[in-house]
DNA sequence: TAGGCATTCTTATGAGAAAC
DNA sequence: GTTTCTCATAAGAATGCCTA
C-alpha cells in the first residue's frame, strides 16, 4: 500500500500519536475488507474516545490526515472520497472478454418468487460500504440517505414500492441511523413521507436503538441542544446521544443478516440461484464457440474475395 | 413564509502558537 | 526572527424540520 511523501513535515508528538491511531483503524478495517471515508475515520476516533465529537475536531482531523498523507505517513489508498468520481464511457477491446463478463454478471432476481421485497436504508454514506457488503450476499438492495432524504428520491422510492405492492409484495424497509435527535426523527420522516406518497410499507428501525446501546456500551456524545428536535429527545433519552458508527462492522453485518433471515424464503432463494448457475454455464459454453465463429466469418469473407 | 440550524462530504486559506 | 505546525473559518450543494 503506497505511502508516498510529497512534502516534508515535522509533526508534534500528539499529532504523531493520532496518525498512528488513524493507521491502526485503517489497517483494522482493511483486514475486514472495508475502506473508509474521512468521516468514518473521524467517527471511529470519536467512538474510541480519542477525539471530541464536534465540528472543530472533525476539521482538525481532516487537516492532519491531509498533512499525514502528503508527508508519506498515511496510505493514499486508505481513505476514499465517494462523492467525486470520473464519469465517462467504458471502452472494450476484447469482444470475448466482454461476453465472458456478461456471463459472470448475469443475475436473476432471487427474491422474485417471494412475497416480500426488502431494502436497507442507512443514514450516512460513511457506512454504505459495510451495509452494502452485508446486503450483497443476500442480494438485497440498499440505499444511503445522506441525512434527510431528498424529496426527489423519496418520491422515486415510493413509486418503486407501489410497483412492488401492485405485484402483491409486502415491502419491508429496515433503517439504520444515529441515536440522536435528528437521527431518530429521520426514521419517522422516512416512514411518514413514503406513506404520504402512497407506498404500503412495513418500516423498522433496526439500529441504533437503546437496547443496542445498553448491550454494546458505545461512548456517548453530548446531545446538540441547538438541534430543534432536541427537546423531545432529551425528555425521552436525556442529554446523551450515540453514533451508529460506534458499532463494529461485524455487529452491523450480523444485524443485517439476521433481519434478512427473518423475512427470506431460503428455498425460493436457492432454487433461483441454481437456475442462474445453469444459465451462466450455457452462456459460457456459447462464449467458448466465439473464436470458432470469428474464424468462420473470416473464411467466408476470403471466399467472397 | 422566512430564517436558522440540522444532515451528508471534502478542500483552501489564514491567523496564531510553538519550535528551532 | 524564521520556519513549522495547529487550529479556526469559510466555501460548496441539496435537502430536511422547527419556530417566530
mmCIF file of C-alpha atoms (C1' of nucleotides) in Angstrom:
data_model
loop_
_atom_site.group_PDB
_atom_site.id
_atom_site.type_symbol
_atom_site.label_atom_id
_atom_site.label_comp_id
_atom_site.label_asym_id
_atom_site.label_seq_id
_atom_site.Cartn_x
_atom_site.Cartn_y
_atom_site.Cartn_z
ATOM 1 C CA UNK A 1 0.000 0.000 0.000
ATOM 2 C CA UNK A 2 1.520 3.356 -1.041
ATOM 3 C CA UNK A 3 2.654 5.896 1.487
ATOM 4 C CA UNK A 4 4.163 8.492 -0.817
ATOM 5 C CA UNK A 5 5.743 11.661 0.570
ATOM 6 C CA UNK A 6 5.373 14.889 -1.402
ATOM 7 C CA UNK A 7 6.353 17.300 1.351
ATOM 8 C CA UNK A 8 8.468 17.229 4.498
ATOM 9 C CA UNK A 9 6.684 17.763 7.764
ATOM 10 C CA UNK A 10 7.754 17.504 11.411
ATOM 11 C CA UNK A 11 4.693 16.596 13.428
ATOM 12 C CA UNK A 12 4.313 17.148 17.130
ATOM 13 C CA UNK A 13 4.140 14.050 19.360
ATOM 14 C CA UNK A 14 0.353 14.366 19.818
ATOM 15 C CA UNK A 15 -0.182 14.533 16.070
ATOM 16 C CA UNK A 16 2.111 11.552 15.501
ATOM 17 C CA UNK A 17 0.139 9.629 18.071
ATOM 18 C CA UNK A 18 -3.137 10.490 16.329
ATOM 19 C CA UNK A 19 -1.705 9.494 12.920
ATOM 20 C CA UNK A 20 -0.709 6.154 14.442
ATOM 21 C CA UNK A 21 -4.260 5.649 15.726
ATOM 22 C CA UNK A 22 -5.667 6.541 12.293
ATOM 23 C CA UNK A 23 -3.379 3.973 10.656
ATOM 24 C CA UNK A 24 -4.412 1.375 13.205
ATOM 25 C CA UNK A 25 -8.128 1.913 12.411
ATOM 26 C CA UNK A 26 -7.432 1.859 8.671
ATOM 27 C CA UNK A 27 -5.484 -1.424 8.997
ATOM 28 C CA UNK A 28 -8.223 -2.949 11.105
ATOM 29 C CA UNK A 29 -10.894 -2.112 8.511
ATOM 30 C CA UNK A 30 -8.683 -3.228 5.630
ATOM 31 C CA UNK A 31 -8.248 -6.651 7.239
ATOM 32 C CA UNK A 32 -12.042 -6.972 7.292
ATOM 33 C CA UNK A 33 -12.277 -5.913 3.655
ATOM 34 C CA UNK A 34 -13.618 -2.378 4.136
ATOM 35 C CA UNK A 35 -12.343 1.017 3.036
ATOM 36 C CA UNK A 36 -13.050 4.239 4.937
ATOM 37 C CA UNK A 37 -14.001 7.840 4.310
ATOM 38 C CA UNK A 38 -12.574 10.731 6.310
ATOM 39 C CA UNK A 39 -15.925 10.997 8.073
ATOM 40 C CA UNK A 40 -15.776 7.329 9.043
ATOM 41 C CA UNK A 41 -12.268 7.612 10.478
ATOM 42 C CA UNK A 42 -13.472 10.596 12.470
ATOM 43 C CA UNK A 43 -16.423 8.710 13.972
ATOM 44 C CA UNK A 44 -14.205 5.749 14.790
ATOM 45 C CA UNK A 45 -11.879 8.052 16.757
ATOM 46 C CA UNK A 46 -14.870 9.681 18.471
ATOM 47 C CA UNK A 47 -16.353 6.323 19.390
ATOM 48 C CA UNK A 48 -12.996 5.265 20.891
ATOM 49 C CA UNK A 49 -12.898 8.466 22.912
ATOM 50 C CA UNK A 50 -9.673 9.615 21.194
ATOM 51 C CA UNK A 51 -11.047 12.953 19.988
ATOM 52 C CA UNK A 52 -14.127 15.003 20.935
ATOM 53 C CA UNK A 53 -17.211 14.972 18.769
ATOM 54 C CA UNK A 54 -17.507 18.489 17.432
ATOM 55 C CA UNK A 55 -17.069 20.311 14.164
ATOM 56 C CA UNK A 56 -13.700 21.743 15.176
ATOM 57 C CA UNK A 57 -12.350 18.320 15.973
ATOM 58 C CA UNK A 58 -13.502 16.979 12.603
ATOM 59 C CA UNK A 59 -11.835 19.806 10.698
ATOM 60 C CA UNK A 60 -8.593 19.332 12.605
ATOM 61 C CA UNK A 61 -8.580 15.633 11.812
ATOM 62 C CA UNK A 62 -9.157 16.430 8.142
ATOM 63 C CA UNK A 63 -6.173 18.766 8.158
ATOM 64 C CA UNK A 64 -3.959 16.278 9.985
ATOM 65 C CA UNK A 65 -4.844 13.399 7.655
ATOM 66 C CA UNK A 66 -4.212 15.633 4.663
ATOM 67 C CA UNK A 67 -0.774 16.578 6.004
ATOM 68 C CA UNK A 68 -0.111 12.979 7.054
ATOM 69 C CA UNK A 69 -0.766 11.733 3.554
ATOM 70 C CA UNK A 70 1.348 14.482 1.941
ATOM 71 C CA UNK A 71 4.170 13.653 4.369
ATOM 72 C CA UNK A 72 4.008 9.967 3.416
ATOM 73 C CA UNK A 73 2.749 8.721 6.770
ATOM 74 C CA UNK A 74 -0.750 7.631 5.742
ATOM 75 C CA UNK A 75 -1.565 5.364 2.826
ATOM 76 C CA UNK A 76 -3.108 7.227 -0.126
ATOM 77 C CA UNK A 77 -5.483 4.314 -0.731
ATOM 78 C CA UNK A 78 -6.629 4.190 2.895
ATOM 79 C CA UNK A 79 -9.263 6.945 2.664
ATOM 80 C CA UNK A 80 -11.605 7.461 -0.256
ATOM 81 C CA UNK A 81 -13.782 10.282 -1.488
ATOM 82 C CA UNK A 82 -17.068 8.656 -2.504
ATOM 83 C CA UNK A 83 -18.665 11.877 -3.673
ATOM 84 C CA UNK A 84 -16.363 12.647 -6.582
ATOM 85 C CA UNK A 85 -15.534 10.323 -9.461
ATOM 86 C CA UNK A 86 -14.817 10.334 -13.182
ATOM 87 C CA UNK A 87 -17.794 9.990 -15.480
ATOM 88 C CA UNK A 88 -17.387 8.722 -18.990
ATOM 89 C CA UNK A 89 -17.773 5.874 -21.413
ATOM 90 C CA UNK A 90 -16.250 2.479 -20.684
ATOM 91 C CA UNK A 91 -14.384 1.116 -23.701
ATOM 92 C CA UNK A 92 -13.804 -2.502 -24.635
ATOM 93 C CA UNK A 93 -11.047 -4.008 -26.725
ATOM 94 C CA UNK A 94 -11.780 -7.725 -26.473
ATOM 95 C CA UNK A 95 -15.286 -8.919 -27.508
ATOM 96 C CA UNK A 96 -14.726 -12.334 -25.959
ATOM 97 C CA UNK A 97 -13.850 -10.781 -22.590
ATOM 98 C CA UNK A 98 -16.991 -8.664 -22.768
ATOM 99 C CA UNK A 99 -19.126 -11.744 -23.441
ATOM 100 C CA UNK A 100 -17.468 -13.551 -20.532
ATOM 101 C CA UNK A 101 -18.107 -10.668 -18.159
ATOM 102 C CA UNK A 102 -21.747 -10.624 -19.314
ATOM 103 C CA UNK A 103 -21.964 -14.263 -18.331
ATOM 104 C CA UNK A 104 -20.396 -13.769 -14.889
ATOM 105 C CA UNK A 105 -22.531 -10.680 -14.311
ATOM 106 C CA UNK A 106 -25.767 -12.428 -15.239
ATOM 107 C CA UNK A 107 -28.056 -12.373 -12.235
ATOM 108 C CA UNK A 108 -31.650 -13.478 -11.729
ATOM 109 C CA UNK A 109 -33.816 -11.814 -9.096
ATOM 110 C CA UNK A 110 -33.595 -14.289 -6.191
ATOM 111 C CA UNK A 111 -36.487 -12.551 -4.443
ATOM 112 C CA UNK A 112 -38.760 -12.753 -7.479
ATOM 113 C CA UNK A 113 -40.948 -15.582 -6.156
ATOM 114 C CA UNK A 114 -41.090 -14.353 -2.575
ATOM 115 C CA UNK A 115 -43.993 -12.355 -1.193
ATOM 116 C CA UNK A 116 -41.594 -9.908 0.464
ATOM 117 C CA UNK A 117 -39.391 -7.167 -1.001
ATOM 118 C CA UNK A 118 -36.668 -5.780 1.287
ATOM 119 C CA UNK A 119 -34.443 -2.699 1.259
ATOM 120 C CA UNK A 120 -31.935 -1.462 3.845
ATOM 121 C CA UNK A 121 -31.618 2.308 4.258
ATOM 122 C CA UNK A 122 -28.652 3.798 6.129
ATOM 123 C CA UNK A 123 -28.477 7.395 7.375
ATOM 124 C CA UNK A 124 -24.864 8.129 6.493
ATOM 125 C CA UNK A 125 -22.798 7.479 3.414
ATOM 126 C CA UNK A 126 -19.816 6.602 5.578
ATOM 127 C CA UNK A 127 -21.419 3.237 6.401
ATOM 128 C CA UNK A 128 -22.710 2.357 2.953
ATOM 129 C CA UNK A 129 -19.707 0.108 2.302
ATOM 130 C CA UNK A 130 -20.407 -2.044 5.363
ATOM 131 C CA UNK A 131 -24.161 -2.171 4.735
ATOM 132 C CA UNK A 132 -23.555 -2.862 1.045
ATOM 133 C CA UNK A 133 -21.300 -5.852 1.686
ATOM 134 C CA UNK A 134 -23.831 -7.395 4.061
ATOM 135 C CA UNK A 135 -26.706 -6.785 1.624
ATOM 136 C CA UNK A 136 -24.750 -8.050 -1.369
ATOM 137 C CA UNK A 137 -24.505 -11.589 -0.044
ATOM 138 C CA UNK A 138 -28.312 -11.699 0.268
ATOM 139 C CA UNK A 139 -28.869 -9.816 -2.987
ATOM 140 C CA UNK A 140 -30.870 -7.170 -1.181
ATOM 141 C CA UNK A 141 -30.920 -3.530 -2.333
ATOM 142 C CA UNK A 142 -29.625 -0.793 -0.039
ATOM 143 C CA UNK A 143 -29.734 2.992 -0.013
ATOM 144 C CA UNK A 144 -27.591 5.713 1.549
ATOM 145 C CA UNK A 145 -29.892 8.512 2.778
ATOM 146 C CA UNK A 146 -27.177 11.156 3.444
ATOM 147 C CA UNK A 147 -29.092 12.732 6.261
ATOM 148 C CA UNK A 148 -32.676 13.611 5.445
ATOM 149 C CA UNK A 149 -33.691 12.006 2.160
ATOM 150 C CA UNK A 150 -34.347 14.412 -0.686
ATOM 151 C CA UNK A 151 -37.946 14.781 -1.793
ATOM 152 C CA UNK A 152 -36.987 13.603 -5.302
ATOM 153 C CA UNK A 153 -35.501 10.344 -4.058
ATOM 154 C CA UNK A 154 -38.285 9.767 -1.543
ATOM 155 C CA UNK A 155 -40.897 10.078 -4.289
ATOM 156 C CA UNK A 156 -38.919 7.745 -6.608
ATOM 157 C CA UNK A 157 -38.643 5.190 -3.800
ATOM 158 C CA UNK A 158 -42.379 5.376 -3.112
ATOM 159 C CA UNK A 159 -43.121 4.755 -6.815
ATOM 160 C CA UNK A 160 -40.747 1.761 -6.702
ATOM 161 C CA UNK A 161 -42.539 0.358 -3.650
ATOM 162 C CA UNK A 162 -46.002 0.942 -5.131
ATOM 163 C CA UNK A 163 -44.964 -1.150 -8.154
ATOM 164 C CA UNK A 164 -43.917 -3.925 -5.732
ATOM 165 C CA UNK A 165 -47.195 -3.546 -3.817
ATOM 166 C CA UNK A 166 -49.132 -3.864 -7.083
ATOM 167 C CA UNK A 167 -47.358 -7.143 -7.842
ATOM 168 C CA UNK A 168 -48.570 -8.477 -4.490
ATOM 169 C CA UNK A 169 -45.446 -7.964 -2.389
ATOM 170 C CA UNK A 170 -45.013 -6.778 1.167
ATOM 171 C CA UNK A 171 -42.379 -4.056 1.126
ATOM 172 C CA UNK A 172 -40.092 -4.042 4.172
ATOM 173 C CA UNK A 173 -37.721 -1.152 4.892
ATOM 174 C CA UNK A 174 -35.045 -1.588 7.541
ATOM 175 C CA UNK A 175 -33.481 1.700 8.623
ATOM 176 C CA UNK A 176 -30.139 2.286 10.378
ATOM 177 C CA UNK A 177 -29.328 5.700 11.833
ATOM 178 C CA UNK A 178 -27.615 7.559 14.660
ATOM 179 C CA UNK A 179 -29.271 7.660 18.064
ATOM 180 C CA UNK A 180 -29.558 11.443 18.234
ATOM 181 C CA UNK A 181 -32.430 13.928 17.827
ATOM 182 C CA UNK A 182 -32.161 14.167 14.030
ATOM 183 C CA UNK A 183 -31.255 10.505 13.554
ATOM 184 C CA UNK A 184 -34.360 9.334 15.411
ATOM 185 C CA UNK A 185 -36.517 11.867 13.597
ATOM 186 C CA UNK A 186 -35.220 10.709 10.199
ATOM 187 C CA UNK A 187 -36.793 7.280 10.813
ATOM 188 C CA UNK A 188 -40.138 8.941 11.437
ATOM 189 C CA UNK A 189 -39.692 11.187 8.405
ATOM 190 C CA UNK A 190 -38.932 8.286 6.030
ATOM 191 C CA UNK A 191 -41.964 6.305 7.166
ATOM 192 C CA UNK A 192 -44.274 9.359 7.039
ATOM 193 C CA UNK A 193 -43.266 10.543 3.594
ATOM 194 C CA UNK A 194 -43.285 7.088 1.965
ATOM 195 C CA UNK A 195 -46.832 6.600 3.283
ATOM 196 C CA UNK A 196 -47.792 10.113 2.122
ATOM 197 C CA UNK A 197 -46.722 9.144 -1.400
ATOM 198 C CA UNK A 198 -48.936 6.071 -1.247
ATOM 199 C CA UNK A 199 -46.458 3.266 -0.529
ATOM 200 C CA UNK A 200 -47.739 0.417 1.639
ATOM 201 C CA UNK A 201 -44.655 -0.480 3.686
ATOM 202 C CA UNK A 202 -43.527 -2.223 6.827
ATOM 203 C CA UNK A 203 -40.917 0.027 8.389
ATOM 204 C CA UNK A 204 -38.495 -0.963 11.123
ATOM 205 C CA UNK A 205 -35.636 0.991 12.644
ATOM 206 C CA UNK A 206 -33.071 -1.734 13.394
ATOM 207 C CA UNK A 207 -30.186 0.459 14.625
ATOM 208 C CA UNK A 208 -29.083 2.327 16.596
ATOM 209 C CA UNK A 209 -31.649 1.525 19.306
ATOM 210 C CA UNK A 210 -31.441 1.991 23.054
ATOM 211 C CA UNK A 211 -31.199 -1.753 23.715
ATOM 212 C CA UNK A 212 -28.098 -1.939 21.477
ATOM 213 C CA UNK A 213 -26.575 0.982 23.373
ATOM 214 C CA UNK A 214 -27.066 -0.960 26.618
ATOM 215 C CA UNK A 215 -25.603 -4.123 25.061
ATOM 216 C CA UNK A 216 -22.550 -2.678 23.266
ATOM 217 C CA UNK A 217 -21.982 0.323 25.501
ATOM 218 C CA UNK A 218 -20.664 2.772 22.856
ATOM 219 C CA UNK A 219 -19.252 6.069 24.178
ATOM 220 C CA UNK A 220 -21.878 8.809 24.456
ATOM 221 C CA UNK A 221 -21.707 12.272 22.947
ATOM 222 C CA UNK A 222 -23.475 15.343 24.281
ATOM 223 C CA UNK A 223 -26.830 15.951 22.625
ATOM 224 C CA UNK A 224 -26.787 19.040 20.418
ATOM 225 C CA UNK A 225 -29.272 21.300 22.142
ATOM 226 C CA UNK A 226 -29.131 23.596 19.119
ATOM 227 C CA UNK A 227 -30.928 20.849 17.201
ATOM 228 C CA UNK A 228 -34.574 21.911 17.065
ATOM 229 C CA UNK A 229 -35.631 18.278 17.720
ATOM 230 C CA UNK A 230 -33.630 18.029 20.917
ATOM 231 C CA UNK A 231 -36.489 18.893 23.342
ATOM 232 C CA UNK A 232 -38.429 15.650 22.791
ATOM 233 C CA UNK A 233 -35.228 13.625 22.570
ATOM 234 C CA UNK A 234 -33.908 14.902 25.904
ATOM 235 C CA UNK A 235 -37.246 14.125 27.580
ATOM 236 C CA UNK A 236 -37.014 10.502 26.398
ATOM 237 C CA UNK A 237 -33.281 9.722 26.490
ATOM 238 C CA UNK A 238 -31.528 12.519 28.357
ATOM 239 C CA UNK A 239 -28.546 14.611 27.317
ATOM 240 C CA UNK A 240 -26.504 11.842 25.657
ATOM 241 C CA UNK A 241 -26.584 10.546 22.095
ATOM 242 C CA UNK A 242 -24.668 7.847 20.195
ATOM 243 C CA UNK A 243 -23.210 7.382 16.703
ATOM 244 C CA UNK A 244 -24.197 4.373 14.593
ATOM 245 C CA UNK A 245 -20.536 4.160 13.539
ATOM 246 C CA UNK A 246 -19.624 3.135 17.060
ATOM 247 C CA UNK A 247 -20.942 -0.365 16.333
ATOM 248 C CA UNK A 248 -18.305 -2.725 14.924
ATOM 249 C CA UNK A 249 -18.709 -3.644 11.214
ATOM 250 C CA UNK A 250 -19.168 -7.288 12.212
ATOM 251 C CA UNK A 251 -22.060 -6.308 14.519
ATOM 252 C CA UNK A 252 -23.787 -4.312 11.779
ATOM 253 C CA UNK A 253 -23.228 -7.087 9.272
ATOM 254 C CA UNK A 254 -24.707 -9.715 11.599
ATOM 255 C CA UNK A 255 -27.648 -7.440 12.406
ATOM 256 C CA UNK A 256 -28.471 -7.089 8.715
ATOM 257 C CA UNK A 257 -28.116 -10.829 8.067
ATOM 258 C CA UNK A 258 -30.395 -11.674 10.987
ATOM 259 C CA UNK A 259 -33.109 -9.338 9.726
ATOM 260 C CA UNK A 260 -32.861 -10.777 6.222
ATOM 261 C CA UNK A 261 -33.165 -14.296 7.639
ATOM 262 C CA UNK A 262 -36.398 -13.292 9.382
ATOM 263 C CA UNK A 263 -38.116 -12.451 6.090
ATOM 264 C CA UNK A 264 -36.393 -14.545 3.420
ATOM 265 C CA UNK A 265 -37.764 -17.730 1.817
ATOM 266 C CA UNK A 266 -34.498 -19.679 1.565
ATOM 267 C CA UNK A 267 -35.919 -22.424 -0.669
ATOM 268 C CA UNK A 268 -37.088 -19.870 -3.217
ATOM 269 C CA UNK A 269 -33.721 -18.092 -2.994
ATOM 270 C CA UNK A 270 -31.731 -21.298 -3.547
ATOM 271 C CA UNK A 271 -33.956 -22.523 -6.404
ATOM 272 C CA UNK A 272 -33.373 -19.358 -8.412
ATOM 273 C CA UNK A 273 -29.645 -19.429 -7.563
ATOM 274 C CA UNK A 274 -29.429 -22.912 -9.099
ATOM 275 C CA UNK A 275 -31.289 -21.802 -12.226
ATOM 276 C CA UNK A 276 -28.952 -18.806 -12.514
ATOM 277 C CA UNK A 277 -25.915 -21.103 -12.331
ATOM 278 C CA UNK A 278 -27.270 -23.275 -15.142
ATOM 279 C CA UNK A 279 -27.909 -20.268 -17.390
ATOM 280 C CA UNK A 280 -24.383 -18.975 -16.730
ATOM 281 C CA UNK A 281 -22.950 -22.327 -17.790
ATOM 282 C CA UNK A 282 -24.986 -22.154 -21.023
ATOM 283 C CA UNK A 283 -23.668 -18.651 -21.663
ATOM 284 C CA UNK A 284 -20.084 -19.797 -21.002
ATOM 285 C CA UNK A 285 -20.485 -22.652 -23.484
ATOM 286 C CA UNK A 286 -21.788 -20.155 -26.027
ATOM 287 C CA UNK A 287 -18.813 -17.841 -25.460
ATOM 288 C CA UNK A 288 -16.443 -20.807 -25.892
ATOM 289 C CA UNK A 289 -17.610 -21.047 -29.512
ATOM 290 C CA UNK A 290 -16.902 -17.333 -30.144
ATOM 291 C CA UNK A 291 -13.372 -17.770 -31.588
ATOM 292 C CA UNK A 292 -14.595 -20.515 -33.980
ATOM 293 C CA UNK A 293 -17.428 -18.227 -35.051
ATOM 294 C CA UNK A 294 -14.969 -15.395 -35.845
ATOM 295 C CA UNK A 295 -12.675 -17.739 -37.841
ATOM 296 C CA UNK A 296 -15.643 -18.995 -39.895
ATOM 297 C CA UNK A 297 -16.675 -15.416 -40.621
ATOM 298 C CA UNK A 298 -13.153 -14.553 -41.839
ATOM 299 C CA UNK A 299 -13.043 -17.674 -44.069
ATOM 300 C CA UNK A 300 -16.387 -16.727 -45.616
ATOM 301 C CA UNK A 301 -15.113 -13.209 -46.373
ATOM 302 C CA UNK A 302 -11.962 -14.582 -48.035
ATOM 303 C CA UNK A 303 -14.026 -16.928 -50.234
ATOM 304 C CA UNK A 304 -16.151 -13.974 -51.410
ATOM 305 C CA UNK A 305 -12.974 -12.131 -52.465
ATOM 306 C "C1'" DT B 1 -43.179 32.250 4.911
ATOM 307 C "C1'" DA B 2 -38.509 33.339 6.080
ATOM 308 C "C1'" DG B 3 -34.652 32.494 8.842
ATOM 309 C "C1'" DG B 4 -31.889 29.465 11.479
ATOM 310 C "C1'" DC B 5 -29.824 25.242 12.053
ATOM 311 C "C1'" DA B 6 -29.590 20.171 11.104
ATOM 312 C "C1'" DT B 7 -27.669 16.075 7.982
ATOM 313 C "C1'" DT B 8 -24.142 14.304 4.295
ATOM 314 C "C1'" DC B 9 -18.719 15.244 2.281
ATOM 315 C "C1'" DT B 10 -14.007 17.491 1.375
ATOM 316 C "C1'" DT B 11 -10.710 21.317 0.459
ATOM 317 C "C1'" DA B 12 -8.500 26.003 0.722
ATOM 318 C "C1'" DT B 13 -6.692 29.714 3.282
ATOM 319 C "C1'" DG B 14 -5.057 32.460 7.015
ATOM 320 C "C1'" DA B 15 -4.014 33.567 11.942
ATOM 321 C "C1'" DG B 16 -1.648 32.388 15.972
ATOM 322 C "C1'" DA B 17 1.330 29.374 18.700
ATOM 323 C "C1'" DA B 18 5.382 26.631 19.185
ATOM 324 C "C1'" DA B 19 9.905 25.123 17.908
ATOM 325 C "C1'" DC B 20 14.455 25.927 16.204
ATOM 326 C "C1'" DG C 1 13.448 36.117 13.596
ATOM 327 C "C1'" DT C 2 12.086 32.493 10.689
ATOM 328 C "C1'" DT C 3 10.027 28.217 9.905
ATOM 329 C "C1'" DT C 4 6.767 24.808 11.024
ATOM 330 C "C1'" DC C 5 2.658 23.231 12.865
ATOM 331 C "C1'" DT C 6 -2.063 23.593 14.768
ATOM 332 C "C1'" DC C 7 -6.376 25.368 14.812
ATOM 333 C "C1'" DA C 8 -10.270 28.167 13.081
ATOM 334 C "C1'" DT C 9 -13.136 29.842 9.391
ATOM 335 C "C1'" DA C 10 -15.288 29.587 5.075
ATOM 336 C "C1'" DA C 11 -16.940 27.509 0.941
ATOM 337 C "C1'" DG C 12 -19.682 24.449 -1.963
ATOM 338 C "C1'" DA C 13 -24.626 21.558 -2.843
ATOM 339 C "C1'" DA C 14 -29.206 19.532 -1.683
ATOM 340 C "C1'" DT C 15 -32.485 18.713 1.387
ATOM 341 C "C1'" DG C 16 -34.965 18.499 5.908
ATOM 342 C "C1'" DC C 17 -37.601 20.401 10.378
ATOM 343 C "C1'" DC C 18 -38.783 23.972 13.822
ATOM 344 C "C1'" DT C 19 -40.020 28.494 15.302
ATOM 345 C "C1'" DA C 20 -41.274 33.262 15.166
#
